[in-house]
Amino acid sequence: MLKKITIAFLALLVLIQFIPVEKNESNDMEFDISKSYQIGDNVATILKGACNDCHTNLTRYPWYSNIQPVKYFLADHVNDGKRHLNFSEFTKLPLAVQNHKFEEVIEMVEEKEMPLESYTYFGLHPEANLSEEERLALINWAKDQMAYLAATYPADSLVRKRRTPPSQ
């Protein structure tokens, strides 16, 4: 019985290798954050090492990303990250949302919720283990972008409008 279960499990592992998963490799830069915001070399390096794999349209995939079920897990993880914040499509967003995303960057980095711990498990992505200096650089950069928005646009354009429930 154990032998049959083992064979079935191995057969399943082999079969799932053929399930296609779309990779995040479009690298569409039309609405990239760098089109409208200043990104210094130090911040660009931090973003590249700690953020861009999950928060842009171009992910650098490690060798193990070609093996199921890891392939599926990574695709889901990247899609979730892009759903929350996508630097490659940042300037498509309304100004109020862009401003709010900078607030979220500040909050997540300050509270050490980003980058996710799972991104650096087992010594993976050591460049994403941010030092306090790197965290401060990201926070200050996001604050500077918010200050730029505040100095450039009317205050009411930087506030997200509350959604009102439809009347019944």
PDB file of C-alpha atoms in Angstrom:
ATOM      1  CA  MET A   1       0.000   0.000   0.000  1.00  0.00           C
ATOM      2  CA  LEU A   2       2.791   2.437   0.916  1.00  0.00           C
ATOM      3  CA  LYS A   3       4.528   1.622  -2.349  1.00  0.00           C
ATOM      4  CA  LYS A   4       1.378   2.485  -4.347  1.00  0.00           C
ATOM      5  CA  ILE A   5       0.959   5.764  -2.475  1.00  0.00           C
ATOM      6  CA  THR A   6       4.603   6.663  -3.103  1.00  0.00           C
ATOM      7  CA  ILE A   7       4.322   5.864  -6.823  1.00  0.00           C
ATOM      8  CA  ALA A   8       1.088   7.875  -7.101  1.00  0.00           C
ATOM      9  CA  PHE A   9       2.708  10.813  -5.299  1.00  0.00           C
ATOM     10  CA  LEU A  10       5.770  10.724  -7.562  1.00  0.00           C
ATOM     11  CA  ALA A  11       3.558  10.453 -10.648  1.00  0.00           C
ATOM     12  CA  LEU A  12       1.589  13.473  -9.446  1.00  0.00           C
ATOM     13  CA  LEU A  13       4.830  15.438  -8.934  1.00  0.00           C
ATOM     14  CA  VAL A  14       5.909  14.612 -12.475  1.00  0.00           C
ATOM     15  CA  LEU A  15       2.521  15.484 -13.967  1.00  0.00           C
ATOM     16  CA  ILE A  16       2.245  18.878 -12.288  1.00  0.00           C
ATOM     17  CA  GLN A  17       5.541  19.897 -13.895  1.00  0.00           C
ATOM     18  CA  PHE A  18       3.590  20.271 -17.150  1.00  0.00           C
ATOM     19  CA  ILE A  19       1.079  22.766 -15.752  1.00  0.00           C
ATOM     20  CA  PRO A  20       2.014  26.106 -17.327  1.00  0.00           C
ATOM     21  CA  VAL A  21       2.371  29.198 -15.181  1.00  0.00           C
ATOM     22  CA  GLU A  22       2.793  32.607 -16.758  1.00  0.00           C
ATOM     23  CA  LYS A  23       5.987  34.355 -15.691  1.00  0.00           C
ATOM     24  CA  ASN A  24       6.178  38.018 -14.793  1.00  0.00           C
ATOM     25  CA  GLU A  25       8.621  39.105 -17.483  1.00  0.00           C
ATOM     26  CA  SER A  26       6.869  41.760 -19.586  1.00  0.00           C
ATOM     27  CA  ASN A  27       9.099  44.617 -18.391  1.00  0.00           C
ATOM     28  CA  ASP A  28       6.557  47.132 -19.688  1.00  0.00           C
ATOM     29  CA  MET A  29       7.969  50.483 -18.526  1.00  0.00           C
ATOM     30  CA  GLU A  30       5.356  52.849 -20.010  1.00  0.00           C
ATOM     31  CA  PHE A  31       3.902  53.799 -16.618  1.00  0.00           C
ATOM     32  CA  ASP A  32       6.999  53.102 -14.509  1.00  0.00           C
ATOM     33  CA  ILE A  33       7.512  55.122 -11.350  1.00  0.00           C
ATOM     34  CA  SER A  34      10.824  56.437 -12.720  1.00  0.00           C
ATOM     35  CA  LYS A  35       8.891  58.335 -15.431  1.00  0.00           C
ATOM     36  CA  SER A  36       7.524  60.814 -12.876  1.00  0.00           C
ATOM     37  CA  TYR A  37       9.628  60.493  -9.736  1.00  0.00           C
ATOM     38  CA  GLN A  38      13.296  60.939  -8.897  1.00  0.00           C
ATOM     39  CA  ILE A  39      14.967  57.717  -7.828  1.00  0.00           C
ATOM     40  CA  GLY A  40      18.547  58.099  -6.674  1.00  0.00           C
ATOM     41  CA  ASP A  41      21.106  55.404  -7.395  1.00  0.00           C
ATOM     42  CA  ASN A  42      21.127  54.206  -3.777  1.00  0.00           C
ATOM     43  CA  VAL A  43      17.322  53.870  -3.686  1.00  0.00           C
ATOM     44  CA  ALA A  44      17.274  52.247  -7.137  1.00  0.00           C
ATOM     45  CA  THR A  45      19.735  49.638  -5.860  1.00  0.00           C
ATOM     46  CA  ILE A  46      17.598  48.967  -2.786  1.00  0.00           C
ATOM     47  CA  LEU A  47      14.411  48.706  -4.861  1.00  0.00           C
ATOM     48  CA  LYS A  48      16.098  46.357  -7.320  1.00  0.00           C
ATOM     49  CA  GLY A  49      17.374  44.026  -4.612  1.00  0.00           C
ATOM     50  CA  ALA A  50      14.491  44.085  -2.165  1.00  0.00           C
ATOM     51  CA  CYS A  51      11.303  45.154  -3.951  1.00  0.00           C
ATOM     52  CA  ASN A  52      11.242  44.852  -7.724  1.00  0.00           C
ATOM     53  CA  ASP A  53      10.909  41.075  -8.023  1.00  0.00           C
ATOM     54  CA  CYS A  54       7.431  41.252  -6.506  1.00  0.00           C
ATOM     55  CA  HIS A  55       6.475  44.858  -7.228  1.00  0.00           C
ATOM     56  CA  THR A  56       7.308  45.383 -10.920  1.00  0.00           C
ATOM     57  CA  ASN A  57       6.540  43.735 -14.237  1.00  0.00           C
ATOM     58  CA  LEU A  58       9.955  42.091 -14.354  1.00  0.00           C
ATOM     59  CA  THR A  59      10.845  39.350 -11.898  1.00  0.00           C
ATOM     60  CA  ARG A  60      14.298  37.769 -11.720  1.00  0.00           C
ATOM     61  CA  TYR A  61      13.482  34.106 -11.296  1.00  0.00           C
ATOM     62  CA  PRO A  62      15.825  31.723  -9.465  1.00  0.00           C
ATOM     63  CA  TRP A  63      16.525  28.256 -10.865  1.00  0.00           C
ATOM     64  CA  TYR A  64      14.046  26.562  -8.529  1.00  0.00           C
ATOM     65  CA  SER A  65      11.185  28.634  -9.934  1.00  0.00           C
ATOM     66  CA  ASN A  66      10.893  26.098 -12.765  1.00  0.00           C
ATOM     67  CA  ILE A  67       9.868  23.303 -10.415  1.00  0.00           C
ATOM     68  CA  GLN A  68       6.246  22.769  -9.401  1.00  0.00           C
ATOM     69  CA  PRO A  69       4.776  23.442  -6.869  1.00  0.00           C
ATOM     70  CA  VAL A  70       7.341  26.219  -6.261  1.00  0.00           C
ATOM     71  CA  LYS A  71       6.543  27.726  -9.673  1.00  0.00           C
ATOM     72  CA  TYR A  72       2.885  28.127  -8.730  1.00  0.00           C
ATOM     73  CA  PHE A  73       3.708  29.519  -5.268  1.00  0.00           C
ATOM     74  CA  LEU A  74       6.077  32.133  -6.723  1.00  0.00           C
ATOM     75  CA  ALA A  75       3.604  33.177  -9.428  1.00  0.00           C
ATOM     76  CA  ASP A  76       0.885  33.621  -6.811  1.00  0.00           C
ATOM     77  CA  HIS A  77       3.265  35.527  -4.522  1.00  0.00           C
ATOM     78  CA  VAL A  78       4.385  37.887  -7.310  1.00  0.00           C
ATOM     79  CA  ASN A  79       0.831  38.505  -8.517  1.00  0.00           C
ATOM     80  CA  ASP A  80      -0.246  39.322  -4.966  1.00  0.00           C
ATOM     81  CA  GLY A  81       2.683  41.715  -4.545  1.00  0.00           C
ATOM     82  CA  LYS A  82       1.854  43.480  -7.806  1.00  0.00           C
ATOM     83  CA  ARG A  83      -1.798  43.733  -6.813  1.00  0.00           C
ATOM     84  CA  HIS A  84      -0.782  45.739  -3.746  1.00  0.00           C
ATOM     85  CA  LEU A  85       1.969  47.830  -5.364  1.00  0.00           C
ATOM     86  CA  ASN A  86       3.331  47.761  -8.893  1.00  0.00           C
ATOM     87  CA  PHE A  87       6.115  50.243  -9.576  1.00  0.00           C
ATOM     88  CA  SER A  88       5.887  49.416 -13.294  1.00  0.00           C
ATOM     89  CA  GLU A  89       2.314  50.719 -13.453  1.00  0.00           C
ATOM     90  CA  PHE A  90       2.595  53.341 -10.742  1.00  0.00           C
ATOM     91  CA  THR A  91       1.948  56.469 -12.831  1.00  0.00           C
ATOM     92  CA  LYS A  92      -1.305  54.969 -14.182  1.00  0.00           C
ATOM     93  CA  LEU A  93      -2.790  55.416 -10.727  1.00  0.00           C
ATOM     94  CA  PRO A  94      -4.604  58.600  -9.683  1.00  0.00           C
ATOM     95  CA  LEU A  95      -2.380  61.052  -7.782  1.00  0.00           C
ATOM     96  CA  ALA A  96      -4.233  60.409  -4.528  1.00  0.00           C
ATOM     97  CA  VAL A  97      -3.537  56.685  -4.826  1.00  0.00           C
ATOM     98  CA  GLN A  98       0.120  57.309  -5.705  1.00  0.00           C
ATOM     99  CA  ASN A  99       0.424  59.498  -2.605  1.00  0.00           C
ATOM    100  CA  HIS A 100      -1.244  56.789  -0.511  1.00  0.00           C
ATOM    101  CA  LYS A 101       1.109  54.130  -1.914  1.00  0.00           C
ATOM    102  CA  PHE A 102       4.075  56.206  -0.738  1.00  0.00           C
ATOM    103  CA  GLU A 103       2.453  56.310   2.723  1.00  0.00           C
ATOM    104  CA  GLU A 104       2.134  52.517   2.611  1.00  0.00           C
ATOM    105  CA  VAL A 105       5.783  52.122   1.592  1.00  0.00           C
ATOM    106  CA  ILE A 106       6.801  54.205   4.596  1.00  0.00           C
ATOM    107  CA  GLU A 107       4.574  52.229   6.956  1.00  0.00           C
ATOM    108  CA  MET A 108       5.580  48.790   5.672  1.00  0.00           C
ATOM    109  CA  VAL A 109       9.301  49.544   5.699  1.00  0.00           C
ATOM    110  CA  GLU A 110       9.179  51.230   9.128  1.00  0.00           C
ATOM    111  CA  GLU A 111       7.318  48.278  10.620  1.00  0.00           C
ATOM    112  CA  LYS A 112       9.692  45.838   8.873  1.00  0.00           C
ATOM    113  CA  GLU A 113       6.769  44.141   7.141  1.00  0.00           C
ATOM    114  CA  MET A 114       8.588  44.547   3.833  1.00  0.00           C
ATOM    115  CA  PRO A 115      10.450  42.884   2.367  1.00  0.00           C
ATOM    116  CA  LEU A 116       8.731  39.736   3.545  1.00  0.00           C
ATOM    117  CA  GLU A 117      10.761  37.397   5.707  1.00  0.00           C
ATOM    118  CA  SER A 118       9.887  34.524   3.380  1.00  0.00           C
ATOM    119  CA  TYR A 119      11.808  36.312   0.610  1.00  0.00           C
ATOM    120  CA  THR A 120      15.043  35.854   2.532  1.00  0.00           C
ATOM    121  CA  TYR A 121      14.489  32.400   4.072  1.00  0.00           C
ATOM    122  CA  PHE A 122      17.387  29.985   3.835  1.00  0.00           C
ATOM    123  CA  GLY A 123      19.772  32.758   2.815  1.00  0.00           C
ATOM    124  CA  LEU A 124      17.851  33.512  -0.364  1.00  0.00           C
ATOM    125  CA  HIS A 125      18.018  37.100  -1.654  1.00  0.00           C
ATOM    126  CA  PRO A 126      20.541  38.384   0.888  1.00  0.00           C
ATOM    127  CA  GLU A 127      20.370  41.815  -0.777  1.00  0.00           C
ATOM    128  CA  ALA A 128      16.815  42.088   0.547  1.00  0.00           C
ATOM    129  CA  ASN A 129      17.976  41.950   4.170  1.00  0.00           C
ATOM    130  CA  LEU A 130      17.810  45.700   4.592  1.00  0.00           C
ATOM    131  CA  SER A 131      20.039  47.500   7.043  1.00  0.00           C
ATOM    132  CA  GLU A 132      18.582  50.312   9.123  1.00  0.00           C
ATOM    133  CA  GLU A 133      20.400  52.761   6.839  1.00  0.00           C
ATOM    134  CA  GLU A 134      18.746  51.237   3.764  1.00  0.00           C
ATOM    135  CA  ARG A 135      15.334  51.269   5.439  1.00  0.00           C
ATOM    136  CA  LEU A 136      15.819  54.921   6.333  1.00  0.00           C
ATOM    137  CA  ALA A 137      16.867  55.715   2.747  1.00  0.00           C
ATOM    138  CA  LEU A 138      13.640  54.138   1.409  1.00  0.00           C
ATOM    139  CA  ILE A 139      11.506  55.902   4.001  1.00  0.00           C
ATOM    140  CA  ASN A 140      13.113  59.277   3.308  1.00  0.00           C
ATOM    141  CA  TRP A 141      12.770  58.759  -0.441  1.00  0.00           C
ATOM    142  CA  ALA A 142       9.041  58.009  -0.085  1.00  0.00           C
ATOM    143  CA  LYS A 143       8.586  61.045   2.168  1.00  0.00           C
ATOM    144  CA  ASP A 144      10.429  63.204  -0.375  1.00  0.00           C
ATOM    145  CA  GLN A 145       8.086  61.976  -3.122  1.00  0.00           C
ATOM    146  CA  MET A 146       5.082  62.821  -0.975  1.00  0.00           C
ATOM    147  CA  ALA A 147       6.541  66.293  -0.343  1.00  0.00           C
ATOM    148  CA  TYR A 148       7.056  66.703  -4.100  1.00  0.00           C
ATOM    149  CA  LEU A 149       3.417  65.784  -4.721  1.00  0.00           C
ATOM    150  CA  ALA A 150       2.242  68.190  -1.998  1.00  0.00           C
ATOM    151  CA  ALA A 151       4.307  71.041  -3.461  1.00  0.00           C
ATOM    152  CA  THR A 152       3.231  70.340  -7.053  1.00  0.00           C
ATOM    153  CA  TYR A 153      -0.473  69.499  -6.895  1.00  0.00           C
ATOM    154  CA  PRO A 154      -3.507  70.903  -5.072  1.00  0.00           C
ATOM    155  CA  ALA A 155      -4.066  69.284  -1.688  1.00  0.00           C
ATOM    156  CA  ASP A 156      -7.509  67.973  -2.603  1.00  0.00           C
ATOM    157  CA  SER A 157      -6.028  65.977  -5.507  1.00  0.00           C
ATOM    158  CA  LEU A 158      -3.833  64.026  -3.064  1.00  0.00           C
ATOM    159  CA  VAL A 159      -6.660  62.836  -0.830  1.00  0.00           C
ATOM    160  CA  ARG A 160      -8.445  59.629  -1.667  1.00  0.00           C
ATOM    161  CA  LYS A 161     -12.160  60.161  -2.020  1.00  0.00           C
ATOM    162  CA  ARG A 162     -14.268  58.093   0.309  1.00  0.00           C
ATOM    163  CA  ARG A 163     -16.524  55.676  -1.458  1.00  0.00           C
ATOM    164  CA  THR A 164     -20.131  56.034  -0.529  1.00  0.00           C
ATOM    165  CA  PRO A 165     -22.307  52.974  -0.633  1.00  0.00           C
ATOM    166  CA  PRO A 166     -24.965  53.114  -3.352  1.00  0.00           C
ATOM    167  CA  SER A 167     -28.412  54.201  -2.164  1.00  0.00           C
ATOM    168  CA  GLN A 168     -31.038  51.556  -2.122  1.00  0.00           C
TER     169      GLN A 168
END
